[in-house]
C-alpha atoms as an extended CHARMM CRD file, in Angstrom:
* protein
*
       229  EXT
         1         1  MET       CA            -10.1980000000       -9.8320000000       63.9790000000  PROA      1               0.0000000000
         2         2  LYS       CA            -10.7050000000      -12.7670000000       62.1680000000  PROA      2               0.0000000000
         3         3  LYS       CA             -9.4350000000      -12.5330000000       58.5310000000  PROA      3               0.0000000000
         4         4  PHE       CA            -12.3800000000      -12.8570000000       55.8480000000  PROA      4               0.0000000000
         5         5  GLN       CA            -10.7140000000      -16.0230000000       53.6510000000  PROA      5               0.0000000000
         6         6  ASN       CA            -13.3130000000      -18.0120000000       50.5580000000  PROA      6               0.0000000000
         7         7  PRO       CA            -11.0760000000      -19.1580000000       47.9780000000  PROA      7               0.0000000000
         8         8  ILE       CA            -14.0940000000      -19.5640000000       45.4650000000  PROA      8               0.0000000000
         9         9  PHE       CA            -14.4700000000      -15.8290000000       45.5080000000  PROA      9               0.0000000000
        10        10  PHE       CA            -11.0670000000      -15.3020000000       45.1370000000  PROA      10              0.0000000000
        11        11  LYS       CA            -10.7290000000      -17.8010000000       42.0090000000  PROA      11              0.0000000000
        12        12  ASN       CA            -13.5190000000      -15.9080000000       40.4040000000  PROA      12              0.0000000000
        13        13  LEU       CA            -12.0500000000      -12.9400000000       40.9790000000  PROA      13              0.0000000000
        14        14  THR       CA             -8.9020000000      -14.1170000000       39.7840000000  PROA      14              0.0000000000
        15        15  VAL       CA            -10.9170000000      -15.6290000000       37.0260000000  PROA      15              0.0000000000
        16        16  ALA       CA            -12.2690000000      -11.8890000000       36.5000000000  PROA      16              0.0000000000
        17        17  PHE       CA             -9.2300000000      -10.0740000000       36.7310000000  PROA      17              0.0000000000
        18        18  PHE       CA             -7.4380000000      -12.3740000000       34.0730000000  PROA      18              0.0000000000
        19        19  LEU       CA            -10.3050000000      -12.2830000000       31.3140000000  PROA      19              0.0000000000
        20        20  THR       CA            -10.4180000000       -8.0690000000       32.0320000000  PROA      20              0.0000000000
        21        21  PHE       CA             -6.6850000000       -7.8420000000       31.0740000000  PROA      21              0.0000000000
        22        22  ILE       CA             -6.3880000000      -10.4210000000       28.0580000000  PROA      22              0.0000000000
        23        23  PHE       CA             -9.7410000000       -8.8440000000       26.5480000000  PROA      23              0.0000000000
        24        24  GLY       CA             -8.4580000000       -4.8690000000       27.0640000000  PROA      24              0.0000000000
        25        25  PHE       CA             -5.0190000000       -6.0960000000       26.0550000000  PROA      25              0.0000000000
        26        26  GLN       CA             -6.5460000000       -7.5300000000       22.7870000000  PROA      26              0.0000000000
        27        27  HSD       CA             -8.9130000000       -4.1520000000       22.4510000000  PROA      27              0.0000000000
        28        28  LEU       CA             -5.4290000000       -2.0870000000       22.6220000000  PROA      28              0.0000000000
        29        29  PHE       CA             -3.6060000000       -4.6700000000       20.0960000000  PROA      29              0.0000000000
        30        30  ALA       CA             -6.8570000000       -4.3890000000       17.3710000000  PROA      30              0.0000000000
        31        31  GLU       CA             -6.5730000000       -0.4230000000       17.9480000000  PROA      31              0.0000000000
        32        32  THR       CA             -2.6730000000       -0.0730000000       17.5870000000  PROA      32              0.0000000000
        33        33  LYS       CA             -3.1890000000       -2.3110000000       14.3440000000  PROA      33              0.0000000000
        34        34  LYS       CA             -5.3210000000        0.4770000000       12.7090000000  PROA      34              0.0000000000
        35        35  GLN       CA             -3.4770000000        1.8650000000        9.7920000000  PROA      35              0.0000000000
        36        36  HSD       CA             -3.4710000000        4.6250000000        7.2420000000  PROA      36              0.0000000000
        37        37  VAL       CA             -3.1020000000        3.2500000000        3.9440000000  PROA      37              0.0000000000
        38        38  LEU       CA             -2.9010000000        5.5590000000        0.4810000000  PROA      38              0.0000000000
        39        39  ILE       CA             -4.4650000000        3.5420000000       -2.2920000000  PROA      39              0.0000000000
        40        40  VAL       CA             -2.4810000000        5.0650000000       -5.2950000000  PROA      40              0.0000000000
        41        41  LEU       CA             -4.7230000000        4.3800000000       -8.5810000000  PROA      41              0.0000000000
        42        42  ALA       CA             -3.6670000000        4.7430000000      -12.0990000000  PROA      42              0.0000000000
        43        43  HSD       CA             -6.1640000000        4.4130000000      -15.4290000000  PROA      43              0.0000000000
        44        44  PRO       CA             -7.6350000000        6.7300000000      -17.3730000000  PROA      44              0.0000000000
        45        45  ASN       CA            -10.5050000000        5.0720000000      -17.6880000000  PROA      45              0.0000000000
        46        46  PRO       CA            -13.4920000000        5.8260000000      -13.9440000000  PROA      46              0.0000000000
        47        47  GLY       CA            -15.5430000000        2.6970000000      -15.7600000000  PROA      47              0.0000000000
        48        48  SER       CA            -11.9120000000        0.4580000000      -15.5980000000  PROA      48              0.0000000000
        49        49  PHE       CA            -11.4920000000       -2.9880000000      -13.4830000000  PROA      49              0.0000000000
        50        50  ASN       CA             -9.0800000000       -1.2300000000      -12.2010000000  PROA      50              0.0000000000
        51        51  HSD       CA            -10.9380000000        1.5200000000      -10.7680000000  PROA      51              0.0000000000
        52        52  ALA       CA            -13.5900000000       -1.6810000000       -9.3780000000  PROA      52              0.0000000000
        53        53  ILE       CA            -10.3240000000       -3.3620000000       -7.6720000000  PROA      53              0.0000000000
        54        54  SER       CA             -9.3050000000        0.2820000000       -6.0070000000  PROA      54              0.0000000000
        55        55  LYS       CA            -13.3090000000        0.7650000000       -4.7270000000  PROA      55              0.0000000000
        56        56  THR       CA            -13.4970000000       -3.2630000000       -3.2880000000  PROA      56              0.0000000000
        57        57  VAL       CA             -9.8480000000       -2.3720000000       -1.4390000000  PROA      57              0.0000000000
        58        58  GLU       CA            -11.2180000000        0.8310000000       -0.1050000000  PROA      58              0.0000000000
        59        59  GLU       CA            -14.6620000000       -0.7760000000        1.0220000000  PROA      59              0.0000000000
        60        60  ARG       CA            -12.9500000000       -3.3800000000        2.4970000000  PROA      60              0.0000000000
        61        61  LEU       CA            -10.2370000000       -1.4850000000        4.3450000000  PROA      61              0.0000000000
        62        62  VAL       CA            -13.0480000000        1.0440000000        6.2170000000  PROA      62              0.0000000000
        63        63  HSD       CA            -15.1180000000       -1.7090000000        6.8240000000  PROA      63              0.0000000000
        64        64  ASN       CA            -11.8070000000       -2.8140000000        9.1320000000  PROA      64              0.0000000000
        65        65  GLY       CA            -11.2770000000        0.1410000000       10.5890000000  PROA      65              0.0000000000
        66        66  HSD       CA             -8.2190000000        1.4250000000        8.2440000000  PROA      66              0.0000000000
        67        67  GLN       CA             -7.8100000000        4.9920000000        7.3890000000  PROA      67              0.0000000000
        68        68  VAL       CA             -8.0340000000        4.9820000000        3.7920000000  PROA      68              0.0000000000
        69        69  ARG       CA             -6.9830000000        8.2600000000        1.5130000000  PROA      69              0.0000000000
        70        70  VAL       CA             -7.4640000000        7.3920000000       -2.5150000000  PROA      70              0.0000000000
        71        71  ARG       CA             -4.8620000000        9.3560000000       -5.0520000000  PROA      71              0.0000000000
        72        72  ASP       CA             -6.6840000000        8.7880000000       -8.5580000000  PROA      72              0.0000000000
        73        73  LEU       CA             -4.0750000000        9.9410000000      -10.2930000000  PROA      73              0.0000000000
        74        74  TYR       CA             -5.8230000000       10.3600000000      -13.8670000000  PROA      74              0.0000000000
        75        75  LYS       CA             -8.4980000000       12.0220000000      -12.3270000000  PROA      75              0.0000000000
        76        76  MET       CA             -6.7760000000       14.5200000000      -10.6860000000  PROA      76              0.0000000000
        77        77  GLU       CA             -4.5880000000       15.3270000000      -13.8290000000  PROA      77              0.0000000000
        78        78  PHE       CA             -1.9100000000       14.7220000000      -12.0600000000  PROA      78              0.0000000000
        79        79  GLN       CA              1.5890000000       16.1170000000      -13.6540000000  PROA      79              0.0000000000
        80        80  PRO       CA              4.0530000000       12.7420000000      -14.5260000000  PROA      80              0.0000000000
        81        81  VAL       CA              6.6680000000       14.4050000000      -16.4890000000  PROA      81              0.0000000000
        82        82  LEU       CA              9.4050000000       15.0770000000      -14.5510000000  PROA      82              0.0000000000
        83        83  SER       CA             10.8350000000       19.3620000000      -15.6100000000  PROA      83              0.0000000000
        84        84  LEU       CA             14.4240000000       19.7370000000      -16.4400000000  PROA      84              0.0000000000
        85        85  GLU       CA             14.1070000000       21.9680000000      -12.9690000000  PROA      85              0.0000000000
        86        86  GLU       CA             13.0050000000       18.9240000000      -11.1040000000  PROA      86              0.0000000000
        87        87  TRP       CA             15.8190000000       16.9470000000      -12.9390000000  PROA      87              0.0000000000
        88        88  LYS       CA             18.5110000000       19.9340000000      -11.7920000000  PROA      88              0.0000000000
        89        89  ARG       CA             17.1710000000       19.5550000000       -8.3040000000  PROA      89              0.0000000000
        90        90  TYR       CA             18.1840000000       15.3600000000       -7.9110000000  PROA      90              0.0000000000
        91        91  GLU       CA             22.1150000000       16.8390000000       -8.3460000000  PROA      91              0.0000000000
        92        92  SER       CA             21.8080000000       19.8280000000       -6.7260000000  PROA      92              0.0000000000
        93        93  GLN       CA             19.3880000000       19.9140000000       -3.9470000000  PROA      93              0.0000000000
        94        94  ALA       CA             18.3860000000       23.6250000000       -4.7720000000  PROA      94              0.0000000000
        95        95  GLY       CA             15.0710000000       25.1270000000       -5.2500000000  PROA      95              0.0000000000
        96        96  GLU       CA             11.6220000000       24.1800000000       -4.0640000000  PROA      96              0.0000000000
        97        97  THR       CA              9.7300000000       21.8380000000       -4.6110000000  PROA      97              0.0000000000
        98        98  PRO       CA              6.6110000000       21.4910000000       -6.9050000000  PROA      98              0.0000000000
        99        99  ALA       CA              4.1270000000       21.8900000000       -4.6710000000  PROA      99              0.0000000000
       100       100  ASP       CA              1.8940000000       18.9410000000       -6.1720000000  PROA      100             0.0000000000
       101       101  VAL       CA              4.6730000000       17.1490000000       -5.7040000000  PROA      101             0.0000000000
       102       102  GLN       CA              4.9640000000       18.4110000000       -2.2090000000  PROA      102             0.0000000000
       103       103  ALA       CA              1.3330000000       17.2650000000       -1.7170000000  PROA      103             0.0000000000
       104       104  GLU       CA              1.8280000000       13.4640000000       -2.8820000000  PROA      104             0.0000000000
       105       105  GLN       CA              5.0780000000       13.6520000000       -0.3420000000  PROA      105             0.0000000000
       106       106  ALA       CA              2.7010000000       15.0090000000        2.7470000000  PROA      106             0.0000000000
       107       107  GLU       CA             -0.1690000000       12.0300000000        1.9260000000  PROA      107             0.0000000000
       108       108  ILE       CA              2.9520000000        9.4180000000        1.3920000000  PROA      108             0.0000000000
       109       109  GLN       CA              4.5220000000       10.5470000000        5.0780000000  PROA      109             0.0000000000
       110       110  TRP       CA              0.6670000000       10.8990000000        6.1210000000  PROA      110             0.0000000000
       111       111  ALA       CA              0.0770000000        6.9550000000        5.2600000000  PROA      111             0.0000000000
       112       112  ASP       CA              1.8660000000        3.9870000000        6.9160000000  PROA      112             0.0000000000
       113       113  HSD       CA              0.7120000000        1.4280000000        4.1810000000  PROA      113             0.0000000000
       114       114  LEU       CA              0.6150000000        2.4430000000        0.1810000000  PROA      114             0.0000000000
       115       115  ILE       CA             -0.9940000000        0.4180000000       -2.0820000000  PROA      115             0.0000000000
       116       116  LEU       CA             -0.7750000000        0.5940000000       -5.6920000000  PROA      116             0.0000000000
       117       117  ILE       CA             -3.3420000000       -0.5990000000       -8.6820000000  PROA      117             0.0000000000
       118       118  TYR       CA             -2.4970000000        0.1540000000      -12.2700000000  PROA      118             0.0000000000
       119       119  PRO       CA             -2.7760000000       -2.2080000000      -15.3540000000  PROA      119             0.0000000000
       120       120  THR       CA              0.7380000000       -3.4380000000      -17.1820000000  PROA      120             0.0000000000
       121       121  TRP       CA              1.5530000000       -1.4400000000      -20.2380000000  PROA      121             0.0000000000
       122       122  TRP       CA              4.2680000000       -3.3130000000      -22.4470000000  PROA      122             0.0000000000
       123       123  TRP       CA              5.3200000000       -5.3430000000      -19.2610000000  PROA      123             0.0000000000
       124       124  SER       CA              5.7800000000       -2.4550000000      -16.7720000000  PROA      124             0.0000000000
       125       125  PRO       CA              3.4880000000        0.0850000000      -14.8890000000  PROA      125             0.0000000000
       126       126  PRO       CA              1.5910000000        3.1920000000      -17.3300000000  PROA      126             0.0000000000
       127       127  ALA       CA              3.7620000000        6.7200000000      -18.0240000000  PROA      127             0.0000000000
       128       128  MET       CA              1.0950000000        8.2360000000      -15.0880000000  PROA      128             0.0000000000
       129       129  MET       CA              2.5210000000        5.6050000000      -12.3080000000  PROA      129             0.0000000000
       130       130  LYS       CA              6.2520000000        5.5270000000      -13.3770000000  PROA      130             0.0000000000
       131       131  GLY       CA              6.0630000000        9.8620000000      -13.4320000000  PROA      131             0.0000000000
       132       132  TYR       CA              4.0900000000        9.0420000000      -10.1990000000  PROA      132             0.0000000000
       133       133  LEU       CA              7.5120000000        8.0120000000       -8.8230000000  PROA      133             0.0000000000
       134       134  ASP       CA              9.8520000000        9.9170000000      -11.0500000000  PROA      134             0.0000000000
       135       135  ARG       CA              8.6580000000       13.0000000000       -9.1520000000  PROA      135             0.0000000000
       136       136  VAL       CA              7.5370000000       12.1220000000       -6.1030000000  PROA      136             0.0000000000
       137       137  PHE       CA             10.0950000000       10.0560000000       -4.6240000000  PROA      137             0.0000000000
       138       138  THR       CA             13.3520000000       12.4880000000       -4.6960000000  PROA      138             0.0000000000
       139       139  PRO       CA             15.9910000000       12.4630000000       -2.9190000000  PROA      139             0.0000000000
       140       140  VAL       CA             15.9230000000       14.2880000000        0.6790000000  PROA      140             0.0000000000
       141       141  PHE       CA             12.5370000000       12.6440000000        0.9430000000  PROA      141             0.0000000000
       142       142  ALA       CA             12.6920000000        9.3150000000        0.0610000000  PROA      142             0.0000000000
       143       143  PHE       CA             16.3740000000        8.9490000000       -0.0400000000  PROA      143             0.0000000000
       144       144  GLU       CA             19.7260000000       10.2530000000        0.9930000000  PROA      144             0.0000000000
       145       145  ALA       CA             22.8340000000        9.2190000000       -1.1940000000  PROA      145             0.0000000000
       146       146  ASP       CA             26.6110000000       10.7110000000       -0.2010000000  PROA      146             0.0000000000
       147       147  VAL       CA             30.2330000000        8.9360000000       -0.5000000000  PROA      147             0.0000000000
       148       148  GLU       CA             28.8050000000        6.4720000000        2.6070000000  PROA      148             0.0000000000
       149       149  GLY       CA             26.1710000000        5.3820000000        0.7090000000  PROA      149             0.0000000000
       150       150  ILE       CA             22.4850000000        5.2730000000       -0.3600000000  PROA      150             0.0000000000
       151       151  ARG       CA             19.9430000000        4.8200000000        2.7590000000  PROA      151             0.0000000000
       152       152  GLY       CA             16.4430000000        4.8380000000        2.1010000000  PROA      152             0.0000000000
       153       153  LYS       CA             14.4870000000        6.9350000000        3.7790000000  PROA      153             0.0000000000
       154       154  LEU       CA             11.0340000000        5.5900000000        4.0660000000  PROA      154             0.0000000000
       155       155  LYS       CA             12.2020000000        2.4410000000        5.9140000000  PROA      155             0.0000000000
       156       156  ASP       CA              8.9400000000        2.8630000000        7.9850000000  PROA      156             0.0000000000
       157       157  LYS       CA              6.0060000000        2.6300000000        5.3440000000  PROA      157             0.0000000000
       158       158  LYS       CA              5.1860000000       -0.7200000000        3.6730000000  PROA      158             0.0000000000
       159       159  VAL       CA              3.8680000000       -0.8300000000        0.0570000000  PROA      159             0.0000000000
       160       160  SER       CA              1.7630000000       -3.6050000000       -1.4510000000  PROA      160             0.0000000000
       161       161  ILE       CA              0.7720000000       -3.6020000000       -4.9110000000  PROA      161             0.0000000000
       162       162  ILE       CA             -2.1530000000       -5.0020000000       -6.9170000000  PROA      162             0.0000000000
       163       163  GLN       CA             -1.3980000000       -4.8940000000      -10.8420000000  PROA      163             0.0000000000
       164       164  THR       CA             -3.5560000000       -6.5990000000      -14.0190000000  PROA      164             0.0000000000
       165       165  THR       CA             -2.3430000000       -8.0580000000      -17.3790000000  PROA      165             0.0000000000
       166       166  GLY       CA             -4.4820000000       -8.6010000000      -20.1510000000  PROA      166             0.0000000000
       167       167  ALA       CA             -1.5740000000      -11.8400000000      -21.0030000000  PROA      167             0.0000000000
       168       168  ASP       CA             -2.3950000000      -15.2970000000      -19.4760000000  PROA      168             0.0000000000
       169       169  GLU       CA             -0.4820000000      -16.7880000000      -16.6680000000  PROA      169             0.0000000000
       170       170  THR       CA              0.9620000000      -19.2370000000      -18.6870000000  PROA      170             0.0000000000
       171       171  PHE       CA              2.4450000000      -16.1150000000      -21.0050000000  PROA      171             0.0000000000
       172       172  ILE       CA              3.4360000000      -14.5060000000      -18.3180000000  PROA      172             0.0000000000
       173       173  LYS       CA              5.0740000000      -17.3640000000      -16.8790000000  PROA      173             0.0000000000
       174       174  GLU       CA              6.4470000000      -18.8330000000      -19.1720000000  PROA      174             0.0000000000
       175       175  ASN       CA              8.7270000000      -15.4380000000      -20.4150000000  PROA      175             0.0000000000
       176       176  GLY       CA              9.0030000000      -14.2720000000      -16.3580000000  PROA      176             0.0000000000
       177       177  MET       CA              7.5540000000      -10.9640000000      -16.9480000000  PROA      177             0.0000000000
       178       178  ASP       CA              6.0120000000      -11.0200000000      -13.1920000000  PROA      178             0.0000000000
       179       179  GLU       CA              9.2920000000      -11.6850000000      -11.7060000000  PROA      179             0.0000000000
       180       180  SER       CA             11.1070000000       -8.9250000000      -13.7890000000  PROA      180             0.0000000000
       181       181  VAL       CA              8.3270000000       -6.2330000000      -12.5950000000  PROA      181             0.0000000000
       182       182  ARG       CA              8.8530000000       -7.6370000000       -8.5170000000  PROA      182             0.0000000000
       183       183  LYS       CA             12.5910000000       -7.1620000000       -9.2660000000  PROA      183             0.0000000000
       184       184  LEU       CA             11.5930000000       -3.2250000000      -10.8840000000  PROA      184             0.0000000000
       185       185  MET       CA              9.0440000000       -2.4730000000       -8.2150000000  PROA      185             0.0000000000
       186       186  GLY       CA             10.4940000000       -4.4010000000       -5.3540000000  PROA      186             0.0000000000
       187       187  ILE       CA             14.7730000000       -4.0170000000       -5.7800000000  PROA      187             0.0000000000
       188       188  GLY       CA             14.7140000000       -1.1240000000       -8.0350000000  PROA      188             0.0000000000
       189       189  ILE       CA             12.8080000000        1.6980000000       -6.6840000000  PROA      189             0.0000000000
       190       190  PHE       CA             10.9490000000        0.8440000000       -3.0530000000  PROA      190             0.0000000000
       191       191  GLY       CA             13.3030000000       -1.0850000000       -1.5210000000  PROA      191             0.0000000000
       192       192  PHE       CA             15.8510000000        1.6580000000       -2.7270000000  PROA      192             0.0000000000
       193       193  CYS       CA             13.4820000000        4.1110000000       -0.8220000000  PROA      193             0.0000000000
       194       194  GLY       CA             14.1870000000        1.3580000000        2.2410000000  PROA      194             0.0000000000
       195       195  MET       CA             10.0600000000        0.5000000000        1.6900000000  PROA      195             0.0000000000
       196       196  GLN       CA              9.0780000000       -3.2910000000        2.2280000000  PROA      196             0.0000000000
       197       197  VAL       CA              6.9090000000       -4.4800000000       -0.5590000000  PROA      197             0.0000000000
       198       198  ALA       CA              4.7510000000       -6.5330000000        2.0260000000  PROA      198             0.0000000000
       199       199  HSD       CA              2.6440000000       -8.0090000000       -1.4070000000  PROA      199             0.0000000000
       200       200  HSD       CA              2.9400000000       -7.5570000000       -5.3360000000  PROA      200             0.0000000000
       201       201  GLU       CA             -0.0440000000       -9.6480000000       -6.1540000000  PROA      201             0.0000000000
       202       202  PHE       CA             -0.7560000000      -10.1420000000      -10.3570000000  PROA      202             0.0000000000
       203       203  LEU       CA             -4.9330000000      -10.4940000000      -11.1270000000  PROA      203             0.0000000000
       204       204  MET       CA             -3.8130000000      -12.2760000000      -14.7810000000  PROA      204             0.0000000000
       205       205  GLY       CA             -5.4600000000      -12.1200000000      -18.2380000000  PROA      205             0.0000000000
       206       206  ILE       CA             -8.3100000000      -10.1270000000      -17.2990000000  PROA      206             0.0000000000
       207       207  SER       CA             -9.2480000000       -8.6950000000      -20.2970000000  PROA      207             0.0000000000
       208       208  GLY       CA            -10.1910000000      -12.4300000000      -21.1940000000  PROA      208             0.0000000000
       209       209  LYS       CA            -12.5110000000      -12.7700000000      -18.6640000000  PROA      209             0.0000000000
       210       210  SER       CA            -16.5040000000      -12.4750000000      -18.7170000000  PROA      210             0.0000000000
       211       211  TYR       CA            -18.2540000000      -10.1460000000      -16.6750000000  PROA      211             0.0000000000
       212       212  ASP       CA            -19.0480000000      -13.0770000000      -14.2150000000  PROA      212             0.0000000000
       213       213  GLU       CA            -15.5150000000      -14.1480000000      -14.0760000000  PROA      213             0.0000000000
       214       214  LEU       CA            -14.7380000000      -10.5750000000      -13.4310000000  PROA      214             0.0000000000
       215       215  LYS       CA            -17.2910000000      -10.5300000000      -10.2760000000  PROA      215             0.0000000000
       216       216  VAL       CA            -15.1750000000      -13.6000000000       -9.0550000000  PROA      216             0.0000000000
       217       217  VAL       CA            -12.0520000000      -11.9490000000       -8.8490000000  PROA      217             0.0000000000
       218       218  LEU       CA            -13.2950000000       -9.1480000000       -6.9590000000  PROA      218             0.0000000000
       219       219  THR       CA            -14.5710000000      -11.3860000000       -4.4350000000  PROA      219             0.0000000000
       220       220  GLU       CA            -11.0570000000      -12.7890000000       -4.3450000000  PROA      220             0.0000000000
       221       221  VAL       CA             -9.1120000000       -9.0560000000       -3.8260000000  PROA      221             0.0000000000
       222       222  ASP       CA            -11.8430000000       -8.4570000000       -1.0420000000  PROA      222             0.0000000000
       223       223  ALA       CA            -10.6530000000      -11.6260000000        0.2860000000  PROA      223             0.0000000000
       224       224  MET       CA             -7.1920000000      -11.0890000000       -0.0860000000  PROA      224             0.0000000000
       225       225  VAL       CA             -7.1520000000       -7.2760000000        1.2870000000  PROA      225             0.0000000000
       226       226  SER       CA             -9.2800000000       -8.4220000000        4.3480000000  PROA      226             0.0000000000
       227       227  GLU       CA             -6.2000000000      -10.8760000000        4.7180000000  PROA      227             0.0000000000
       228       228  TRP       CA             -3.2850000000       -8.2070000000        4.5590000000  PROA      228             0.0000000000
       229       229  PHE       CA             -5.1630000000       -5.9440000000        6.8920000000  PROA      229             0.0000000000
């Protein structure tokens, strides 16, 4: 029997197969890029610009297909003070972790990427955010230490930070505030836990901006987050 041979047919078939493979691979890759993102917000005023930033970030992430959860620490009335009993557990590892801390640790375990949003008070995060870090990023959960040294246990997670400042860029750059806070968060806290700080963005001089200027900043935040994710 004479074999069926049609060069054009086989050429078209090859092209169709190749395109199907490429588009299928792109779809698979797009699906795998979708992330679990945990937004941790620390500002007491629901009408604050920090809340507007959080809403903008959340909406952009959802629009881009990511799963998002928000932990509004003040709204939750999170207790930021590390108790004596909790402090003792740092040394002994004995006793049960408080339920509110367990809940926050479960949220972090769920997340692939954390986004911290907060204002700058006295060159540092608000006490609420610092207390969240003190109580939640505990030994065994976030790191372990023994005679061999310290090992971060959250190496599979990334963190991005968006913080606002009242001071303008000139003051901040001249005095090195941005670099000091980057080291605090990137090395002293998250690096200690094995996490990579993917982005640390300072939105400077916010208190001196008009309503229209703040709207422009939110547009820039939207574009920035879309690039990140």
